[in-house]
Short mmCIF file of N, CA and C in Angstrom, two decimals:
data_model
loop_
_atom_site.label_atom_id
_atom_site.label_comp_id
_atom_site.label_asym_id
_atom_site.label_seq_id
_atom_site.Cartn_x
_atom_site.Cartn_y
_atom_site.Cartn_z
N UNK A 122 -5.52 -36.89 23.99
CA UNK A 122 -6.38 -36.57 22.87
C UNK A 122 -5.92 -35.28 22.19
N UNK A 123 -5.92 -35.31 20.86
CA UNK A 123 -5.49 -34.14 20.12
C UNK A 123 -6.50 -33.01 20.19
N UNK A 124 -5.99 -31.79 20.24
CA UNK A 124 -6.85 -30.62 20.23
C UNK A 124 -7.54 -30.53 18.87
N UNK A 125 -8.84 -30.25 18.90
CA UNK A 125 -9.52 -30.04 17.62
C UNK A 125 -9.21 -28.64 17.13
N UNK A 126 -8.61 -28.56 15.96
CA UNK A 126 -8.27 -27.25 15.41
C UNK A 126 -9.49 -26.69 14.71
N UNK A 127 -9.72 -25.40 14.92
CA UNK A 127 -10.81 -24.73 14.23
C UNK A 127 -10.28 -23.41 13.68
N UNK A 128 -10.58 -23.17 12.42
CA UNK A 128 -10.20 -21.93 11.77
C UNK A 128 -11.43 -21.04 11.73
N UNK A 129 -11.26 -19.77 12.10
CA UNK A 129 -12.37 -18.81 12.07
C UNK A 129 -12.06 -17.72 11.06
N UNK A 130 -13.01 -17.45 10.20
CA UNK A 130 -12.88 -16.35 9.25
C UNK A 130 -14.08 -15.45 9.48
N UNK A 131 -13.84 -14.17 9.61
CA UNK A 131 -14.90 -13.22 9.93
C UNK A 131 -14.99 -12.17 8.84
N UNK A 132 -16.20 -11.92 8.35
CA UNK A 132 -16.42 -10.94 7.29
C UNK A 132 -17.58 -10.06 7.72
N UNK A 133 -17.39 -8.76 7.68
CA UNK A 133 -18.45 -7.82 8.04
C UNK A 133 -18.65 -6.88 6.86
N UNK A 134 -19.88 -6.84 6.35
CA UNK A 134 -20.16 -6.03 5.16
C UNK A 134 -21.23 -4.98 5.44
N UNK A 135 -21.03 -3.74 4.95
CA UNK A 135 -22.13 -2.78 4.98
C UNK A 135 -23.27 -3.35 4.14
N UNK A 136 -24.49 -3.00 4.50
CA UNK A 136 -25.65 -3.63 3.85
C UNK A 136 -25.99 -3.05 2.48
N UNK A 137 -25.18 -3.44 1.51
CA UNK A 137 -25.47 -3.09 0.12
C UNK A 137 -25.28 -4.34 -0.72
N UNK A 138 -26.22 -4.58 -1.63
CA UNK A 138 -26.14 -5.77 -2.48
C UNK A 138 -24.92 -5.75 -3.39
N UNK A 139 -24.32 -4.58 -3.58
CA UNK A 139 -23.13 -4.48 -4.43
C UNK A 139 -21.95 -5.27 -3.87
N UNK A 140 -21.99 -5.58 -2.57
CA UNK A 140 -20.86 -6.27 -1.95
C UNK A 140 -21.08 -7.78 -1.83
N UNK A 141 -22.20 -8.28 -2.34
CA UNK A 141 -22.49 -9.71 -2.19
C UNK A 141 -21.44 -10.56 -2.92
N UNK A 142 -20.80 -9.99 -3.94
CA UNK A 142 -19.76 -10.73 -4.66
C UNK A 142 -18.59 -11.09 -3.73
N UNK A 143 -18.33 -10.26 -2.74
CA UNK A 143 -17.25 -10.55 -1.79
C UNK A 143 -17.58 -11.80 -0.99
N UNK A 144 -18.84 -11.90 -0.58
CA UNK A 144 -19.31 -13.08 0.15
C UNK A 144 -19.16 -14.32 -0.73
N UNK A 145 -19.52 -14.19 -2.00
CA UNK A 145 -19.41 -15.27 -2.97
C UNK A 145 -17.95 -15.73 -3.10
N UNK A 146 -17.05 -14.78 -3.20
CA UNK A 146 -15.62 -15.08 -3.34
C UNK A 146 -15.10 -15.83 -2.11
N UNK A 147 -15.44 -15.32 -0.93
CA UNK A 147 -14.95 -15.93 0.32
C UNK A 147 -15.48 -17.36 0.48
N UNK A 148 -16.78 -17.55 0.33
CA UNK A 148 -17.34 -18.89 0.54
C UNK A 148 -16.84 -19.87 -0.53
N UNK A 149 -16.69 -19.40 -1.76
CA UNK A 149 -16.18 -20.26 -2.83
C UNK A 149 -14.77 -20.77 -2.50
N UNK A 150 -13.92 -19.87 -2.03
CA UNK A 150 -12.54 -20.24 -1.68
C UNK A 150 -12.51 -21.21 -0.50
N UNK A 151 -13.35 -20.95 0.50
CA UNK A 151 -13.40 -21.83 1.67
C UNK A 151 -13.82 -23.24 1.25
N UNK A 152 -14.85 -23.33 0.42
CA UNK A 152 -15.37 -24.64 -0.01
C UNK A 152 -14.34 -25.41 -0.82
N UNK A 153 -13.61 -24.72 -1.69
CA UNK A 153 -12.56 -25.36 -2.48
C UNK A 153 -11.47 -25.89 -1.55
N UNK A 154 -11.07 -25.05 -0.62
CA UNK A 154 -10.02 -25.39 0.33
C UNK A 154 -10.42 -26.61 1.18
N UNK A 155 -11.71 -26.71 1.51
CA UNK A 155 -12.19 -27.83 2.32
C UNK A 155 -12.42 -29.09 1.49
N UNK A 156 -12.24 -28.95 0.17
CA UNK A 156 -12.36 -30.07 -0.77
C UNK A 156 -13.75 -30.73 -0.78
N UNK A 157 -14.78 -29.89 -0.62
CA UNK A 157 -16.14 -30.38 -0.82
C UNK A 157 -16.29 -30.65 -2.31
N UNK A 158 -17.11 -31.65 -2.69
CA UNK A 158 -17.27 -31.88 -4.12
C UNK A 158 -18.09 -30.74 -4.74
N UNK A 159 -18.05 -30.67 -6.07
CA UNK A 159 -18.61 -29.53 -6.79
C UNK A 159 -20.09 -29.27 -6.50
N UNK A 160 -20.86 -30.34 -6.45
CA UNK A 160 -22.29 -30.19 -6.20
C UNK A 160 -22.55 -29.61 -4.81
N UNK A 161 -21.82 -30.11 -3.82
CA UNK A 161 -21.96 -29.60 -2.46
C UNK A 161 -21.52 -28.13 -2.41
N UNK A 162 -20.43 -27.81 -3.11
CA UNK A 162 -19.97 -26.42 -3.17
C UNK A 162 -21.07 -25.51 -3.70
N UNK A 163 -21.74 -25.95 -4.77
CA UNK A 163 -22.82 -25.14 -5.36
C UNK A 163 -23.96 -24.95 -4.37
N UNK A 164 -24.33 -26.01 -3.65
CA UNK A 164 -25.43 -25.95 -2.68
C UNK A 164 -25.10 -24.99 -1.53
N UNK A 165 -23.91 -25.14 -0.96
CA UNK A 165 -23.52 -24.31 0.17
C UNK A 165 -23.41 -22.85 -0.28
N UNK A 166 -22.80 -22.64 -1.44
CA UNK A 166 -22.66 -21.29 -1.98
C UNK A 166 -24.04 -20.64 -2.13
N UNK A 167 -24.99 -21.37 -2.68
CA UNK A 167 -26.36 -20.87 -2.86
C UNK A 167 -26.98 -20.50 -1.51
N UNK A 168 -26.84 -21.39 -0.52
CA UNK A 168 -27.40 -21.14 0.81
C UNK A 168 -26.79 -19.89 1.45
N UNK A 169 -25.48 -19.72 1.31
CA UNK A 169 -24.80 -18.57 1.91
C UNK A 169 -25.20 -17.27 1.23
N UNK A 170 -25.29 -17.29 -0.10
CA UNK A 170 -25.70 -16.09 -0.84
C UNK A 170 -27.15 -15.73 -0.48
N UNK A 171 -28.01 -16.73 -0.37
CA UNK A 171 -29.41 -16.49 0.04
C UNK A 171 -29.45 -15.86 1.42
N UNK A 172 -28.70 -16.43 2.36
CA UNK A 172 -28.69 -15.91 3.73
C UNK A 172 -28.13 -14.49 3.77
N UNK A 173 -27.08 -14.26 3.00
CA UNK A 173 -26.49 -12.91 2.94
C UNK A 173 -27.45 -11.90 2.33
N UNK A 174 -28.12 -12.32 1.27
CA UNK A 174 -29.11 -11.46 0.62
C UNK A 174 -30.24 -11.13 1.59
N UNK A 175 -30.72 -12.14 2.32
CA UNK A 175 -31.79 -11.91 3.31
C UNK A 175 -31.34 -10.93 4.38
N UNK A 176 -30.11 -11.11 4.88
CA UNK A 176 -29.59 -10.24 5.94
C UNK A 176 -29.51 -8.79 5.46
N UNK A 177 -29.01 -8.61 4.24
CA UNK A 177 -28.82 -7.26 3.70
C UNK A 177 -30.15 -6.63 3.29
N UNK A 178 -30.96 -7.37 2.52
CA UNK A 178 -32.20 -6.82 1.98
C UNK A 178 -33.33 -6.77 3.00
N UNK A 179 -33.62 -7.90 3.62
CA UNK A 179 -34.79 -7.99 4.50
C UNK A 179 -34.46 -7.58 5.93
N UNK A 180 -33.32 -8.03 6.44
CA UNK A 180 -32.94 -7.70 7.81
C UNK A 180 -32.56 -6.24 7.96
N UNK A 181 -31.53 -5.82 7.22
CA UNK A 181 -31.00 -4.46 7.37
C UNK A 181 -31.60 -3.47 6.38
N UNK A 182 -32.52 -3.91 5.54
CA UNK A 182 -33.21 -3.04 4.58
C UNK A 182 -32.22 -2.19 3.75
N UNK A 183 -31.09 -2.79 3.41
CA UNK A 183 -30.03 -2.15 2.61
C UNK A 183 -29.59 -0.80 3.19
N UNK A 184 -29.60 -0.70 4.51
CA UNK A 184 -29.12 0.48 5.22
C UNK A 184 -27.61 0.30 5.42
N UNK A 185 -26.81 1.09 4.70
CA UNK A 185 -25.36 0.89 4.74
C UNK A 185 -24.73 1.25 6.09
N UNK A 186 -25.52 1.85 7.00
CA UNK A 186 -25.03 2.09 8.35
C UNK A 186 -25.12 0.81 9.20
N UNK A 187 -25.84 -0.19 8.66
CA UNK A 187 -25.96 -1.47 9.36
C UNK A 187 -25.11 -2.51 8.65
N UNK A 188 -24.50 -3.39 9.43
CA UNK A 188 -23.64 -4.42 8.85
C UNK A 188 -24.30 -5.80 8.89
N UNK A 189 -23.96 -6.59 7.92
CA UNK A 189 -24.26 -8.02 7.93
C UNK A 189 -22.92 -8.70 8.19
N UNK A 190 -22.88 -9.58 9.18
CA UNK A 190 -21.61 -10.25 9.49
C UNK A 190 -21.71 -11.74 9.21
N UNK A 191 -20.59 -12.27 8.79
CA UNK A 191 -20.50 -13.67 8.39
C UNK A 191 -19.30 -14.28 9.09
N UNK A 192 -19.57 -15.33 9.85
CA UNK A 192 -18.50 -16.02 10.56
C UNK A 192 -18.44 -17.43 9.98
N UNK A 193 -17.27 -17.81 9.50
CA UNK A 193 -17.06 -19.13 8.93
C UNK A 193 -16.17 -19.91 9.89
N UNK A 194 -16.70 -20.99 10.44
CA UNK A 194 -15.96 -21.82 11.39
C UNK A 194 -15.65 -23.14 10.70
N UNK A 195 -14.37 -23.39 10.51
CA UNK A 195 -13.93 -24.54 9.73
C UNK A 195 -13.20 -25.52 10.63
N UNK A 196 -13.65 -26.77 10.64
CA UNK A 196 -12.88 -27.81 11.34
C UNK A 196 -12.91 -29.09 10.51
N UNK A 197 -12.34 -30.15 11.07
CA UNK A 197 -12.20 -31.41 10.33
C UNK A 197 -13.53 -32.02 9.93
N UNK A 198 -14.55 -31.79 10.72
CA UNK A 198 -15.84 -32.45 10.50
C UNK A 198 -16.83 -31.65 9.68
N UNK A 199 -16.76 -30.29 9.82
CA UNK A 199 -17.84 -29.51 9.24
C UNK A 199 -17.45 -28.05 8.99
N UNK A 200 -18.32 -27.40 8.25
CA UNK A 200 -18.25 -25.96 8.05
C UNK A 200 -19.50 -25.38 8.71
N UNK A 201 -19.30 -24.44 9.62
CA UNK A 201 -20.42 -23.75 10.26
C UNK A 201 -20.36 -22.29 9.82
N UNK A 202 -21.51 -21.77 9.41
CA UNK A 202 -21.58 -20.38 8.97
C UNK A 202 -22.61 -19.69 9.83
N UNK A 203 -22.22 -18.58 10.45
CA UNK A 203 -23.13 -17.81 11.29
C UNK A 203 -23.31 -16.43 10.64
N UNK A 204 -24.55 -16.12 10.29
CA UNK A 204 -24.88 -14.86 9.62
C UNK A 204 -25.70 -14.03 10.59
N UNK A 205 -25.29 -12.79 10.80
CA UNK A 205 -25.98 -11.91 11.73
C UNK A 205 -26.34 -10.60 11.04
N UNK A 206 -27.57 -10.12 11.28
CA UNK A 206 -27.93 -8.80 10.77
C UNK A 206 -28.44 -7.94 11.92
N UNK A 207 -28.67 -6.67 11.64
CA UNK A 207 -29.09 -5.72 12.67
C UNK A 207 -30.57 -5.35 12.52
N UNK A 208 -31.33 -6.22 11.86
CA UNK A 208 -32.75 -5.94 11.63
C UNK A 208 -33.62 -6.33 12.81
N UNK A 209 -34.95 -6.16 12.64
CA UNK A 209 -35.89 -6.44 13.72
C UNK A 209 -36.16 -7.93 13.92
N UNK A 210 -35.76 -8.76 12.95
CA UNK A 210 -35.98 -10.19 13.05
C UNK A 210 -37.30 -10.63 12.44
N UNK A 211 -37.56 -11.93 12.50
CA UNK A 211 -38.78 -12.50 11.93
C UNK A 211 -39.03 -13.84 12.61
N UNK A 212 -40.22 -14.37 12.41
CA UNK A 212 -40.55 -15.69 12.93
C UNK A 212 -40.54 -16.67 11.77
N UNK A 213 -39.71 -17.69 11.85
CA UNK A 213 -39.57 -18.65 10.75
C UNK A 213 -40.91 -19.24 10.32
N UNK A 214 -41.75 -19.61 11.29
CA UNK A 214 -43.01 -20.27 10.94
C UNK A 214 -44.00 -19.33 10.24
N UNK A 215 -43.73 -18.02 10.28
CA UNK A 215 -44.63 -17.08 9.61
C UNK A 215 -44.25 -16.87 8.14
N UNK A 216 -43.11 -17.39 7.74
CA UNK A 216 -42.68 -17.26 6.34
C UNK A 216 -43.39 -18.36 5.54
N UNK A 217 -44.11 -17.95 4.51
CA UNK A 217 -44.93 -18.88 3.73
C UNK A 217 -44.08 -19.96 3.06
N UNK A 218 -44.65 -21.15 2.96
CA UNK A 218 -43.99 -22.27 2.27
C UNK A 218 -44.07 -22.02 0.76
N UNK A 219 -42.90 -21.92 0.08
CA UNK A 219 -42.91 -21.63 -1.36
C UNK A 219 -43.53 -22.76 -2.19
N UNK A 220 -43.70 -23.94 -1.59
CA UNK A 220 -44.27 -25.07 -2.33
C UNK A 220 -45.80 -25.11 -2.27
N UNK A 221 -46.39 -24.28 -1.40
CA UNK A 221 -47.85 -24.21 -1.39
C UNK A 221 -48.31 -23.62 -2.71
N UNK A 222 -49.37 -24.19 -3.29
CA UNK A 222 -49.83 -23.74 -4.62
C UNK A 222 -49.98 -22.23 -4.75
N UNK A 223 -50.50 -21.57 -3.73
CA UNK A 223 -50.71 -20.11 -3.86
C UNK A 223 -49.40 -19.33 -3.86
N UNK A 224 -48.29 -19.98 -3.52
CA UNK A 224 -47.00 -19.28 -3.46
C UNK A 224 -46.06 -19.65 -4.60
N UNK A 225 -46.44 -20.63 -5.41
CA UNK A 225 -45.51 -21.14 -6.43
C UNK A 225 -45.00 -20.09 -7.40
N UNK A 226 -45.82 -19.11 -7.73
CA UNK A 226 -45.41 -18.13 -8.73
C UNK A 226 -44.86 -16.84 -8.12
N UNK A 227 -44.80 -16.77 -6.81
CA UNK A 227 -44.24 -15.57 -6.17
C UNK A 227 -42.75 -15.49 -6.44
N UNK A 228 -42.27 -14.25 -6.59
CA UNK A 228 -40.85 -14.09 -6.93
C UNK A 228 -39.95 -14.21 -5.71
N UNK A 229 -40.51 -14.08 -4.50
CA UNK A 229 -39.67 -14.21 -3.31
C UNK A 229 -40.22 -15.30 -2.41
N UNK A 230 -39.47 -15.60 -1.37
CA UNK A 230 -39.96 -16.59 -0.41
C UNK A 230 -39.28 -17.95 -0.52
N UNK A 231 -38.35 -18.07 -1.45
CA UNK A 231 -37.67 -19.36 -1.62
C UNK A 231 -36.37 -19.44 -0.86
N UNK A 232 -35.87 -18.32 -0.41
CA UNK A 232 -34.54 -18.27 0.22
C UNK A 232 -34.37 -19.20 1.40
N UNK A 233 -35.29 -19.12 2.38
CA UNK A 233 -35.16 -19.96 3.58
C UNK A 233 -35.30 -21.42 3.21
N UNK A 234 -36.24 -21.70 2.31
CA UNK A 234 -36.47 -23.07 1.85
C UNK A 234 -35.19 -23.62 1.19
N UNK A 235 -34.56 -22.82 0.33
CA UNK A 235 -33.32 -23.24 -0.33
C UNK A 235 -32.21 -23.47 0.68
N UNK A 236 -32.08 -22.56 1.65
CA UNK A 236 -31.04 -22.70 2.67
C UNK A 236 -31.23 -24.02 3.42
N UNK A 237 -32.47 -24.30 3.79
CA UNK A 237 -32.75 -25.52 4.56
C UNK A 237 -32.56 -26.78 3.71
N UNK A 238 -32.81 -26.68 2.41
CA UNK A 238 -32.63 -27.83 1.52
C UNK A 238 -31.14 -28.09 1.24
N UNK A 239 -30.35 -27.03 1.19
CA UNK A 239 -28.94 -27.15 0.79
C UNK A 239 -27.99 -27.47 1.94
N UNK A 240 -28.38 -27.16 3.16
CA UNK A 240 -27.50 -27.33 4.30
C UNK A 240 -27.96 -28.51 5.15
N UNK A 241 -27.05 -29.06 5.96
CA UNK A 241 -27.40 -30.17 6.85
C UNK A 241 -28.19 -29.68 8.06
N UNK A 242 -27.87 -28.48 8.54
CA UNK A 242 -28.58 -27.90 9.69
C UNK A 242 -28.74 -26.41 9.45
N UNK A 243 -29.92 -25.89 9.80
CA UNK A 243 -30.15 -24.44 9.78
C UNK A 243 -30.92 -24.09 11.05
N UNK A 244 -30.37 -23.17 11.84
CA UNK A 244 -31.03 -22.73 13.07
C UNK A 244 -31.22 -21.22 13.02
N UNK A 245 -32.37 -20.78 13.54
CA UNK A 245 -32.67 -19.35 13.61
C UNK A 245 -32.61 -18.95 15.07
N UNK A 246 -31.78 -17.95 15.38
CA UNK A 246 -31.63 -17.50 16.76
C UNK A 246 -31.90 -16.00 16.83
N UNK A 247 -32.15 -15.51 18.04
CA UNK A 247 -32.36 -14.08 18.27
C UNK A 247 -33.39 -13.53 17.28
N UNK A 248 -34.55 -14.18 17.22
CA UNK A 248 -35.65 -13.77 16.32
C UNK A 248 -35.22 -13.74 14.85
N UNK A 249 -34.33 -14.63 14.47
CA UNK A 249 -33.94 -14.72 13.06
C UNK A 249 -32.88 -13.72 12.64
N UNK A 250 -32.36 -12.94 13.58
CA UNK A 250 -31.28 -12.01 13.21
C UNK A 250 -29.94 -12.73 13.20
N UNK A 251 -29.93 -13.96 13.72
CA UNK A 251 -28.74 -14.80 13.65
C UNK A 251 -29.16 -16.13 13.03
N UNK A 252 -28.50 -16.51 11.97
CA UNK A 252 -28.79 -17.78 11.33
C UNK A 252 -27.50 -18.59 11.35
N UNK A 253 -27.64 -19.82 11.82
CA UNK A 253 -26.48 -20.70 11.91
C UNK A 253 -26.73 -21.89 10.98
N UNK A 254 -25.81 -22.10 10.03
CA UNK A 254 -25.95 -23.17 9.06
C UNK A 254 -24.73 -24.08 9.13
N UNK A 255 -24.96 -25.38 8.99
CA UNK A 255 -23.86 -26.34 9.08
C UNK A 255 -23.88 -27.27 7.88
N UNK A 256 -22.70 -27.54 7.34
CA UNK A 256 -22.53 -28.56 6.31
C UNK A 256 -21.42 -29.48 6.78
N UNK A 257 -21.76 -30.79 6.89
CA UNK A 257 -20.75 -31.76 7.31
C UNK A 257 -19.94 -32.24 6.12
N UNK A 258 -18.69 -32.59 6.39
CA UNK A 258 -17.82 -33.08 5.31
C UNK A 258 -18.24 -34.45 4.87
#
């Protein structure tokens, strides 16, 4: 049996929103290279930017002494993205559903919902300080 090849790309960013463009550049290039179709590329890109924004803004509170790390695991079947922050974490079930009528007009709270809608799998580990997202080819 052939060895399954996996490519790992690791990105660690100080927690400032000014660097989110780097994350955008990296994920865009990976998606093009993996030959995902355009719509899927847009969905995955959106999910990754949302996760990165959450890690930097909500997890690390834009403290540049704390890093948000992004691990991209690429193989023949799927793209796995692991996002880690140094924040206190959160409980997924405590985050309000943006589709509930009382939340529809709120400016925040859509990130997790978008990530879950755009990706095939989303898992929250270590109290939400680690998020693992998967998109199958």
